[in-house]
Short mmCIF file of C-alpha atoms in Angstrom, two decimals:
data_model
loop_
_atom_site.label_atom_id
_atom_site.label_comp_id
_atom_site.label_asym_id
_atom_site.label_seq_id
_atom_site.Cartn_x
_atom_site.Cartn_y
_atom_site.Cartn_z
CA UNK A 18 -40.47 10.55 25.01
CA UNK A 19 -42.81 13.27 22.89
CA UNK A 20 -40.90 12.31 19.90
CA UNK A 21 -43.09 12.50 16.77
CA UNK A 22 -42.17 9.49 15.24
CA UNK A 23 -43.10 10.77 11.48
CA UNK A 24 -40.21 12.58 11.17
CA UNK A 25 -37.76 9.51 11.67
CA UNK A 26 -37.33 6.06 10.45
CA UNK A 27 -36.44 4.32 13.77
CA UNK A 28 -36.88 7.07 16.21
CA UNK A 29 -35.37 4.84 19.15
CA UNK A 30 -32.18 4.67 16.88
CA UNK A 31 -32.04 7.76 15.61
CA UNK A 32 -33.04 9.71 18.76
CA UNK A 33 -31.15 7.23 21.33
CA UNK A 34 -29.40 9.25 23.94
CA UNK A 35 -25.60 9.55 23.51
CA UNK A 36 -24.69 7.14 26.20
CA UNK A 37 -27.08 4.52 25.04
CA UNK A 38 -25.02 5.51 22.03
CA UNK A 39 -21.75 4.85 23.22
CA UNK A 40 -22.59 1.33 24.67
CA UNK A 41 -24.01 0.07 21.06
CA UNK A 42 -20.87 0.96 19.40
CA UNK A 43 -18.58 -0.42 21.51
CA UNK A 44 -20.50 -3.84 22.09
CA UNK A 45 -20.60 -3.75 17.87
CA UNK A 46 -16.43 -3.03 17.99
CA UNK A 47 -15.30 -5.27 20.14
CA UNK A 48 -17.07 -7.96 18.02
CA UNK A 49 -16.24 -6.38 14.75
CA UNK A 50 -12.47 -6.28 15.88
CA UNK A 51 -12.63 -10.04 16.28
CA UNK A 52 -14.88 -10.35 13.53
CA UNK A 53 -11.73 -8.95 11.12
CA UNK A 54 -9.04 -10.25 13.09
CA UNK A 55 -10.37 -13.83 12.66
CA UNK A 56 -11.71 -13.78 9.47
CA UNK A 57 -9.29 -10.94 7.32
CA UNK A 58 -5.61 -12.18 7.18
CA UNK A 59 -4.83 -9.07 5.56
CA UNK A 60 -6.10 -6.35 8.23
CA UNK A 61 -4.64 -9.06 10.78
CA UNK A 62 -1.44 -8.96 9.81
CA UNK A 63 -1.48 -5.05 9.23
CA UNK A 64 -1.83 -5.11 13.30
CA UNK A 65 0.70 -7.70 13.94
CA UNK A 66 3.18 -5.65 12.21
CA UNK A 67 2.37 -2.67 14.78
CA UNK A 68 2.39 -4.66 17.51
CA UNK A 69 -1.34 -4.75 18.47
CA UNK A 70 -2.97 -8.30 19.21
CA UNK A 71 -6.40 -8.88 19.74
CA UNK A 72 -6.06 -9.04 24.35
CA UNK A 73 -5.09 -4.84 23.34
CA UNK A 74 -8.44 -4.15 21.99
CA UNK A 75 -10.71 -3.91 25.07
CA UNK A 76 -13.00 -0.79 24.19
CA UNK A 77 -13.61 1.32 21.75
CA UNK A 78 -11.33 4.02 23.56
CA UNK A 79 -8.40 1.31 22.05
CA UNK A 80 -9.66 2.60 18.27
CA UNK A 81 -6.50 4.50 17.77
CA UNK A 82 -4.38 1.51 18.43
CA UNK A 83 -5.78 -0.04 15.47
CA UNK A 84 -3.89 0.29 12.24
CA UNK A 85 -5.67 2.32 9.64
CA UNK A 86 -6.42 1.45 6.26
CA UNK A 87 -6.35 2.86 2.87
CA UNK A 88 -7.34 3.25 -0.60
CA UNK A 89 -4.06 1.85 -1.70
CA UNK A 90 -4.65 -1.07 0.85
CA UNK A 91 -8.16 -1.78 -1.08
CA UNK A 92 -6.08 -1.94 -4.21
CA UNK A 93 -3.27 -4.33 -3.00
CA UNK A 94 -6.05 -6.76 -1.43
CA UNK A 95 -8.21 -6.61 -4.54
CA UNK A 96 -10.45 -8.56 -5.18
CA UNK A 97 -10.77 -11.06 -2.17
CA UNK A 98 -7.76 -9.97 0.06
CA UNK A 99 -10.43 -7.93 2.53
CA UNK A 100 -13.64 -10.09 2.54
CA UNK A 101 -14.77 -11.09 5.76
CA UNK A 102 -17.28 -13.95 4.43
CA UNK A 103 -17.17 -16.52 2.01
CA UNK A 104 -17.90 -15.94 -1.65
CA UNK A 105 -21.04 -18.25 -0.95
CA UNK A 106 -22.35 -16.09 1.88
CA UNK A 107 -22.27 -12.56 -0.42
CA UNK A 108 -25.10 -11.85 -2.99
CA UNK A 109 -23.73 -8.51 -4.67
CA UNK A 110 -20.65 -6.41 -5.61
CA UNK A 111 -20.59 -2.71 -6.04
CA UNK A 112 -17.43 -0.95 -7.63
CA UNK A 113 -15.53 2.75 -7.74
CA UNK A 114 -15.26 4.37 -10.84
CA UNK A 115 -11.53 3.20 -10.84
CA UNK A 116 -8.12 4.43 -10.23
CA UNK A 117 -5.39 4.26 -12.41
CA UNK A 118 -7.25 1.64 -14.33
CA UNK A 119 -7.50 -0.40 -10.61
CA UNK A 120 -11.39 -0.62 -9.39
CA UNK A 121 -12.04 -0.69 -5.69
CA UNK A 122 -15.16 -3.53 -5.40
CA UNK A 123 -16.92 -4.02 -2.39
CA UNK A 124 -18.44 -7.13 -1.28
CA UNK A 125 -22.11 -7.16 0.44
CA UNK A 126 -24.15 -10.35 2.50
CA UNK A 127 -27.85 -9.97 2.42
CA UNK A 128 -27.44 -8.12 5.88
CA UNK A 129 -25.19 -5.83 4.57
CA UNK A 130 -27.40 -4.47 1.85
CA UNK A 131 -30.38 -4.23 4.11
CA UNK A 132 -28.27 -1.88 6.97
CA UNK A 133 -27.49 -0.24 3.43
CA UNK A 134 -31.10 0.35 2.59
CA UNK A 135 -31.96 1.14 6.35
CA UNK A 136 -29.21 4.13 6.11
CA UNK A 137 -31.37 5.32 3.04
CA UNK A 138 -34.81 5.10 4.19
CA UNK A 139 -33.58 6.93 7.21
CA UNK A 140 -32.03 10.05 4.63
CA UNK A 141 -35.62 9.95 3.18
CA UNK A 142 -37.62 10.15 6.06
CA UNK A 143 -35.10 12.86 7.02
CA UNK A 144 -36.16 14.98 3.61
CA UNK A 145 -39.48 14.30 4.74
CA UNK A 146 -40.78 11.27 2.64
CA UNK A 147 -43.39 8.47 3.75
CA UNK A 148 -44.50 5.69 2.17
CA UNK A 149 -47.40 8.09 0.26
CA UNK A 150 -44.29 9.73 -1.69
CA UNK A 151 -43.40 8.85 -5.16
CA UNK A 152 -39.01 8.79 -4.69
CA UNK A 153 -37.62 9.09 -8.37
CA UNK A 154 -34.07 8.46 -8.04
CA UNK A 155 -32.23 9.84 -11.08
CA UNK A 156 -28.36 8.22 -9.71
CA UNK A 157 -26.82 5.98 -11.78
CA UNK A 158 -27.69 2.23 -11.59
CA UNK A 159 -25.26 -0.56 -12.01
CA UNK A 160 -21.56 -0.77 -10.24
CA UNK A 161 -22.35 2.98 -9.38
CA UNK A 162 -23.56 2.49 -5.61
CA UNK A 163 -26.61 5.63 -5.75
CA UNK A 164 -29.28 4.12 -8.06
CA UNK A 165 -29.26 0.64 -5.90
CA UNK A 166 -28.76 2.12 -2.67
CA UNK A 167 -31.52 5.22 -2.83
CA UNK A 168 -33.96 2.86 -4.80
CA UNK A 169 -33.51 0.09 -2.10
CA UNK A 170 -34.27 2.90 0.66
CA UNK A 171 -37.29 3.85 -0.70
CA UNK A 172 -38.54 0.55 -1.09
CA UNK A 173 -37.91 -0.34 2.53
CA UNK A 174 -39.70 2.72 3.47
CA UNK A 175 -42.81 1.41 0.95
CA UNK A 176 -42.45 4.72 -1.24
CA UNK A 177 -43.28 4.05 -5.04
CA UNK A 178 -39.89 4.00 -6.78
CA UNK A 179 -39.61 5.24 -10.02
CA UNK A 180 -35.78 4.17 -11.13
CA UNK A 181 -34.90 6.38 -14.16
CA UNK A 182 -31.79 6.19 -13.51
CA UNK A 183 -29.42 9.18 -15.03
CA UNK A 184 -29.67 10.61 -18.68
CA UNK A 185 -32.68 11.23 -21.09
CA UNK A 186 -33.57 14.03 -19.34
CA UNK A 187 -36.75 15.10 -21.02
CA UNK A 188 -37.86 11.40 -19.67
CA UNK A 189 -36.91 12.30 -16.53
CA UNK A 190 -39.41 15.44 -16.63
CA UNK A 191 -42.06 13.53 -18.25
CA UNK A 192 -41.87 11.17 -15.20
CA UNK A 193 -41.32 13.74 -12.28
CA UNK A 194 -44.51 15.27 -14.20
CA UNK A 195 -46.55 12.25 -15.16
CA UNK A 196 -46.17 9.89 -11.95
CA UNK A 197 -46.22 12.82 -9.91
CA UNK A 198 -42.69 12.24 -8.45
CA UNK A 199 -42.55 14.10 -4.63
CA UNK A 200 -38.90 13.15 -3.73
CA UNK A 201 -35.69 13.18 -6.95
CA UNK A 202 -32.20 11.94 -5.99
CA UNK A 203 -29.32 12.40 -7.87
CA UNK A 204 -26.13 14.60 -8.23
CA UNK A 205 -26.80 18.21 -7.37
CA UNK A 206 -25.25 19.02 -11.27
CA UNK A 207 -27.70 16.65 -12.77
CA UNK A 208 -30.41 18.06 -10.45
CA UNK A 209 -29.41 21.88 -11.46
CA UNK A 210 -29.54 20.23 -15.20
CA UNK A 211 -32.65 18.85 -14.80
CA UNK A 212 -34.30 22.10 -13.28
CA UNK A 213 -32.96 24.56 -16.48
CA UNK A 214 -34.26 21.78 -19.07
CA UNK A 215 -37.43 22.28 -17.09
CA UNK A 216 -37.27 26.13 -17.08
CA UNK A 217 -36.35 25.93 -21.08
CA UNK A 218 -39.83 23.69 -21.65
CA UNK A 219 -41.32 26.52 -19.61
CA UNK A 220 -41.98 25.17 -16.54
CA UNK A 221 -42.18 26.40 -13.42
CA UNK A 222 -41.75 25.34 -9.94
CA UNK A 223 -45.84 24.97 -9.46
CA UNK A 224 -46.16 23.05 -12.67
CA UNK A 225 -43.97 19.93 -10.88
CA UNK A 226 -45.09 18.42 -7.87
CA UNK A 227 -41.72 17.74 -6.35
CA UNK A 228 -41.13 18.84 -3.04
CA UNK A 229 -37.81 17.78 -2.30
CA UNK A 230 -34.54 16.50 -3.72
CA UNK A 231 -31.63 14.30 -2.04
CA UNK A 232 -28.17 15.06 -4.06
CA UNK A 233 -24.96 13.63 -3.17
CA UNK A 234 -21.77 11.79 -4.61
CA UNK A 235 -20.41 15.45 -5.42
CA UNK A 236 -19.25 18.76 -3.82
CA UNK A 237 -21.80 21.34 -3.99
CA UNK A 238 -22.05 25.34 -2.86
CA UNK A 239 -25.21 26.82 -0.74
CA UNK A 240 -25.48 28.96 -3.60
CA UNK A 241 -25.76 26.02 -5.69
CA UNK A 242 -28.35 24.58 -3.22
CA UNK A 243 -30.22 28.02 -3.09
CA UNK A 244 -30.86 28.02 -7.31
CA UNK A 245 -31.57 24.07 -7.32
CA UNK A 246 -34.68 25.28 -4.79
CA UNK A 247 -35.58 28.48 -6.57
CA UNK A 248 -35.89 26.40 -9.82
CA UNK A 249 -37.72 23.61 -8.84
CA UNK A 250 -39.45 24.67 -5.81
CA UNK A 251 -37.92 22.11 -3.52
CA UNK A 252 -35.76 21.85 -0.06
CA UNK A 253 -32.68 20.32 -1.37
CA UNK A 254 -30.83 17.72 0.67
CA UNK A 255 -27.22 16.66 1.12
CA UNK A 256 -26.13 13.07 1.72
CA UNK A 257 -22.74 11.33 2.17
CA UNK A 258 -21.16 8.26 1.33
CA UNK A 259 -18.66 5.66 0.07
CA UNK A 260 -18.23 2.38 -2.17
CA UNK A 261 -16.09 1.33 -0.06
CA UNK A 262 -18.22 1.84 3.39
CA UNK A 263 -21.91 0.79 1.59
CA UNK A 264 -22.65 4.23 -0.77
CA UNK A 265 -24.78 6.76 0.03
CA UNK A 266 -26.90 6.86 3.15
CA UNK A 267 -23.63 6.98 5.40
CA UNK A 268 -24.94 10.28 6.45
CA UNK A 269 -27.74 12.69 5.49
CA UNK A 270 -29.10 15.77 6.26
CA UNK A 271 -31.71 16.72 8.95
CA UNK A 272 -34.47 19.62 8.15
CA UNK A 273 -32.20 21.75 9.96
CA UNK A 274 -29.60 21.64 7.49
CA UNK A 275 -26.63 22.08 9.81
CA UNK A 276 -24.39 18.96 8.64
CA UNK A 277 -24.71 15.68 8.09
CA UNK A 278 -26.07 12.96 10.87
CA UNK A 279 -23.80 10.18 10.70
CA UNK A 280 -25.01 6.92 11.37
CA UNK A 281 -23.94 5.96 14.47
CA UNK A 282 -25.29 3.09 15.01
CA UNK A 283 -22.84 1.18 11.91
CA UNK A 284 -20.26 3.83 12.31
CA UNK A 285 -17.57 5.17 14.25
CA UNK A 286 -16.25 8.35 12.96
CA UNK A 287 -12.99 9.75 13.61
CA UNK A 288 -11.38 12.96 12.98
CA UNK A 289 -6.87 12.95 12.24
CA UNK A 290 -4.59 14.80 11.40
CA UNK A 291 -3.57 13.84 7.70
CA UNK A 292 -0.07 14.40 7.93
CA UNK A 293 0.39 12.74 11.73
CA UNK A 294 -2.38 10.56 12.01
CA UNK A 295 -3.11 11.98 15.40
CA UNK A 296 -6.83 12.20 16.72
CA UNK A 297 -8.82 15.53 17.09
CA UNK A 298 -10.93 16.39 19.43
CA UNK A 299 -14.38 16.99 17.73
CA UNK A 300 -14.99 20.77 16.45
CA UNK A 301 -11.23 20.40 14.37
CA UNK A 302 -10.43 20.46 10.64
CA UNK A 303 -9.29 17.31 9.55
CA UNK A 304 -9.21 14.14 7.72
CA UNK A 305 -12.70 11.98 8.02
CA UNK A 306 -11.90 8.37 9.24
CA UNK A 307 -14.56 5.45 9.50
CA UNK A 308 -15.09 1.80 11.18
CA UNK A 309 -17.54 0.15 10.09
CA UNK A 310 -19.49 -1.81 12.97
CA UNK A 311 -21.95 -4.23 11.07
CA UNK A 312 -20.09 -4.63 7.99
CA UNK A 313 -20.13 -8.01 7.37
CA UNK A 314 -18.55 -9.13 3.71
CA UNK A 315 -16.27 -6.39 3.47
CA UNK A 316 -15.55 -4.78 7.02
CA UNK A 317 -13.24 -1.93 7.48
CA UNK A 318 -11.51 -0.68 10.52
CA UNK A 319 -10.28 2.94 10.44
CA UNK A 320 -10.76 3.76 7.06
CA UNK A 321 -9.10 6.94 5.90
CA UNK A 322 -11.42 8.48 3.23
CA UNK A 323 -9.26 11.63 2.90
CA UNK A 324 -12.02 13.95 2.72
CA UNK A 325 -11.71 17.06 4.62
CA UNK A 326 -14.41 18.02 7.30
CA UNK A 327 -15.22 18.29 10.96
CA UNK A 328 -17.63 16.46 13.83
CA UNK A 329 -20.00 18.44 16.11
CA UNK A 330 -22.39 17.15 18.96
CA UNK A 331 -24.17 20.12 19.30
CA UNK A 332 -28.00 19.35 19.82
CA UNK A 333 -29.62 19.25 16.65
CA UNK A 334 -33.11 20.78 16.79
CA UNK A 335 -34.08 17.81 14.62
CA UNK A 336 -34.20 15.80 17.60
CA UNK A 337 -31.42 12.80 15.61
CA UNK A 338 -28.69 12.37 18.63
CA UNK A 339 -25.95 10.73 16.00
CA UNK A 340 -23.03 12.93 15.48
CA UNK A 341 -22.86 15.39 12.71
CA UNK A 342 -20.07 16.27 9.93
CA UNK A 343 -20.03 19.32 8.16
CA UNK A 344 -19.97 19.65 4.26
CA UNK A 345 -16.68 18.69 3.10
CA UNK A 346 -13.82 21.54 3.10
CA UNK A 347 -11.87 19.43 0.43
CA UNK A 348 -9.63 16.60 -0.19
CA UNK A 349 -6.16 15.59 1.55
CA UNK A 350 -4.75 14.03 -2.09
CA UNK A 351 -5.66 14.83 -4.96
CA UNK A 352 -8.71 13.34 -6.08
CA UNK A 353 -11.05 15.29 -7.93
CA UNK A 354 -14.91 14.50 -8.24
CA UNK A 355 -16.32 15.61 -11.50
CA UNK A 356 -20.01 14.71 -12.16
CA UNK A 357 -20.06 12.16 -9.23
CA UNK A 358 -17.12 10.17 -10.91
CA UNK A 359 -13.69 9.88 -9.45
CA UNK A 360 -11.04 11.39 -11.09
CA UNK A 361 -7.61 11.56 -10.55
CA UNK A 362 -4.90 13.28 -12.52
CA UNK A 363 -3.02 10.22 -12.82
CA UNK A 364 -5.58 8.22 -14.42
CA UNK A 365 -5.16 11.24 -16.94
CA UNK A 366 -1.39 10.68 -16.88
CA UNK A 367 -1.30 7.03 -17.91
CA UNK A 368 -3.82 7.76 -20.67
CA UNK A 369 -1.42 9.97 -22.00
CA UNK A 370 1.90 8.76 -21.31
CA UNK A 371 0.39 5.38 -23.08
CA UNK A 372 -0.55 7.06 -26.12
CA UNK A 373 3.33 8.47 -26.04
CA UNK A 374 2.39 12.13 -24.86
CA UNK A 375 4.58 13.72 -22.32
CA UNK A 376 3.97 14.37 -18.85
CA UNK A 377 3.23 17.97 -19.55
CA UNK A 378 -0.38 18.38 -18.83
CA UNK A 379 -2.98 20.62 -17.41
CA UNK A 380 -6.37 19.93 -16.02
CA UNK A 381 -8.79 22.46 -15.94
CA UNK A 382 -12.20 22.37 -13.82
CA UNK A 383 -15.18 24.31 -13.85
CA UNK A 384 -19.33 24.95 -13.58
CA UNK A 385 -20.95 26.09 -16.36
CA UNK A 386 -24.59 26.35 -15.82
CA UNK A 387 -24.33 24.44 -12.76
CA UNK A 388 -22.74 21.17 -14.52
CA UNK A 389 -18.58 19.87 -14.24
CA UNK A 390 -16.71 20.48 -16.91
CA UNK A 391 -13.56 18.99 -17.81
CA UNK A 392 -10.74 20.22 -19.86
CA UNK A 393 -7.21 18.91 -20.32
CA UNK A 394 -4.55 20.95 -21.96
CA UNK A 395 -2.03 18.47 -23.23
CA UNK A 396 1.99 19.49 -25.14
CA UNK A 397 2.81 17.71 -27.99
CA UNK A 398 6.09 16.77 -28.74
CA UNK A 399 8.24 18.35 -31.26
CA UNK A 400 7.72 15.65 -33.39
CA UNK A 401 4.19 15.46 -33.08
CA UNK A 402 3.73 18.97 -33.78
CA UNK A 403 2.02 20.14 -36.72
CA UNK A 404 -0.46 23.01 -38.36
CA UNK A 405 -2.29 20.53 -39.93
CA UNK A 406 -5.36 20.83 -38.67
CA UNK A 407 -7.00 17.24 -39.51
CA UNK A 408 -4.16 15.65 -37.73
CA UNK A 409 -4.83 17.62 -34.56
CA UNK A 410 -8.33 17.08 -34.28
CA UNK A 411 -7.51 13.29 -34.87
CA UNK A 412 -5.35 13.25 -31.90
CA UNK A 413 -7.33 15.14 -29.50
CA UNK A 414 -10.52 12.85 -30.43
CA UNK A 415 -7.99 9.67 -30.02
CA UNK A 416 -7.69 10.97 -26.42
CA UNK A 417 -10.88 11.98 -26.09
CA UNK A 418 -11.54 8.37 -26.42
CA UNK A 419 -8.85 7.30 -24.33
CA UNK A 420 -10.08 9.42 -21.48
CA UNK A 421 -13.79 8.53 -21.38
CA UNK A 422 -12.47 4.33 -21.16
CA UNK A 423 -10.73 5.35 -18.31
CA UNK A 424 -12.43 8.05 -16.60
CA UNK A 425 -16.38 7.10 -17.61
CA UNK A 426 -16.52 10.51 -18.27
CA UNK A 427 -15.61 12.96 -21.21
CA UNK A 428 -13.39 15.45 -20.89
CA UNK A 429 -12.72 18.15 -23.94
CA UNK A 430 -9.02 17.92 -24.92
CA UNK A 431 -7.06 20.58 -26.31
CA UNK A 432 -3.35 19.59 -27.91
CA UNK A 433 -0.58 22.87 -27.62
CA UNK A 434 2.67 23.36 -28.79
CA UNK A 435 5.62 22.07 -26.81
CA UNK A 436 6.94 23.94 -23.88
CA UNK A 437 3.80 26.13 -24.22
CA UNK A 438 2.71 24.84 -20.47
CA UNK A 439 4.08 26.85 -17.45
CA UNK A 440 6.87 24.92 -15.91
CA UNK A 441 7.01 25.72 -12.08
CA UNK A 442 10.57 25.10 -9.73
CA UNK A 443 8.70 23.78 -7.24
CA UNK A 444 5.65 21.28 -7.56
CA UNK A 445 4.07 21.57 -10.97
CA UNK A 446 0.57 22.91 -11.27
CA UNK A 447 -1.36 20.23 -12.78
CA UNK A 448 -5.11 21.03 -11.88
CA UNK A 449 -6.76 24.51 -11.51
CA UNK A 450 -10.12 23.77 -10.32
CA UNK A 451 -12.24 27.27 -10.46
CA UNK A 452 -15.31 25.68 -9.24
CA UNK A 453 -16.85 27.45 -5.75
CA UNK A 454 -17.84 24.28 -3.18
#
């Protein structure tokens, strides 16, 4: 084939020819389709209530018959209301940072964690690792799906794994510097961190011996990309993914740098219209939509993820055949991602309203120095108000608290007078975000 197998993981998967292509995935969905019909009560009776039995599903050009599935369907079924296999049969959860107080968890069979891993090694291959690379991945460990899923990649590929973990950043230097760590992973903001702690100790980019980095789990700008390489001397990488799909490794970056490869081969993406639900062709703007194909614990059919993006089979140069998706354009609700974390302003809304603050609120969003910042401008009532300084900074450390329990994350609080917000007629502006993706 003259493919030069180095640069992939499973060249005859990644490189398969799009028809070859086509016939996997739809051998996959017909038997995933029964797979969820049989086995998930709850995504069985979402298609008896539109109609659609089992005998409709022939192909996968019958996808859009399928009902699709939500967020808000995750947190109605939770905890067991979407597993495909028995509580005996699964071997780890993973979890979402939590909305509203309500965590999506995702269930995973041995299988499913190994496809996981597979996805990975494939995204570190793709950055240019081998099993001679030393992969420090600097993602959170834990319910948080990057440490585990990044760290099980590299294993599978046979790269020393050095799991740090994120935080205690001058540990994180002494290791990159130390074990002579080729390959970091982490958030791009905790990567950009990392890089002006190391410019601060006075190193430069030929005192490390990284090479490259694989950031994800955040929206990030080229220009973001283009100081993260000037400072440490890498090729930066972006990779996509969700708790509720596996985590990271959905899709990755290529050398060429021109979107995301999706994994085909576990995957059918879709492209919709959010407000219709109608299919685009590939090349529009629209909602990002996922089946899973090999899923087994926790399978999902037509997952709306709501992030904003489009699909391209152009030929990549990098030889991969899978489909690619460009860097996300933005959300279709309003979740915000700050620091890899979830957010949403109405996780910030019960907080308050349950500490007996008023809906009058503002959330503020930023880079500073290449790191999220968070800052929520919150009225007090009348009778809350007060010049007494003491009292004030007690409150806004009270939420303070009350933020980071919910969020995971802390957010700098500042209490004003009542009425001091701007009210709007229409739809009130509750979140400026001034960060540039």
């Amino acid at each position: 084939m003259g493919i030069d197998e180095k640069r992939y993981f499973q060249p005859e998967i990644e490189c398969m020819p799009h028809d070859e292509i086509e016939k996997l995935q739809n051998e996959k969905f017909l038997k995933q389709v029964r797979h969820v019909w049989e086995d998930v009560p709850y995504y069985r009776n979402k298609m008896q209530e539109k109609g659609v039995t089992l005998d409709d599903i022939k192909s996968k050009d019958d996808l859009y018959k399928l009902p699709f599935l939500t967020k808000d369907d995750l947190r109605k079924a939770y905890p067991y209301g979407l597993m495909g296999k028995p509580l005996k049969d699964c071997v780890r959860i993973q979890s979402t940072s939590g909305t509203t107080g309500q965590r999506v968890v995702a269930f995973y069979t041995m299988h499913d964690i190994q496809i996981w891993e597979t996805m990975c090694a494939r995204a570190i291959v793709a950055a240019g690792g081998t099993n001679e690379d030393v992969v420090q991945v600097s993602y959170g460990y834990g319910l948080f799906t990057g440490g585990p899923g990044l760290n099980g990649g590299s294993h599978m590929l046979g790269s020393l794994t050095i799991p740090t973990s994120s935080g205690n950043t001058d540990r994180q230097i002494m290791f990159i510097k130390d074990l002579s760590a080729t390959i970091l992973c982490c958030t791009p903001s905790y990567a950009a961190f990392i890089g002006e702690r190391m410019k601060e100790m006075g190193m430069k980019p030929e005192d490390i011996p990284l090479k490259a980095g694989i950031f994800g789990a955040e929206a990030w700008s080229e220009d973001m990309r283009r100081d993260i390489e000037k400072t440490m001397g890498i090729k930066a990488y972006d990779i996509y993914g969700l708790t509720e799909l596996c985590g990271p490794g959905v899709s990755f970056e290529c050398s060429d740098q021109h979107g995301m490869h999706i994994n085909e081969d576990y995957f059918i993406a879709e492209i919709i219209d959010p407000k219709t639900g109608e299919v685009l062709p590939d090349g529009s703007l629209g909602e990002l939509v996922f089946t899973t194909l090999d899923k087994e614990a926790f399978p999902l059919l037509r997952y709306r993820t709501r992030d904003i993006c489009s699909l391209t089979r152009e030929k990549c140069p990098c030889g991969r055949t899978h489909i690619r998706m460009t860097r996300l354009k933005g959300r279709s609700d309003d979740m915000l991602i700050i620091r890899g974390v979830n957010v949403f302003p109405s996780q910030i809304e019960t907080v308050l309203l349950n500490k007996g603050y008023p809906a009058n609120y503002q959330i503020i969003v930023d880079r500073v120095n290449n790191t999220d910042t968070l800052d929520v401008h919150v009225e007090m009532t009348p009778e809350m108000f007060t010049d007494n300084l003491g009292e004030v900074t007690q409150r806004q450390k009270d939420l303070v608290d009350g933020l980071r329990s919910m969020l995971g994350l802390t957010a700098k609080v500042t209490l004003v007078a009542p009425k001091t917000i701007v009210r709007s007629e229409g739809k009130a502006v509750r979140v400026i975000d001034k960060r540039k993706f």
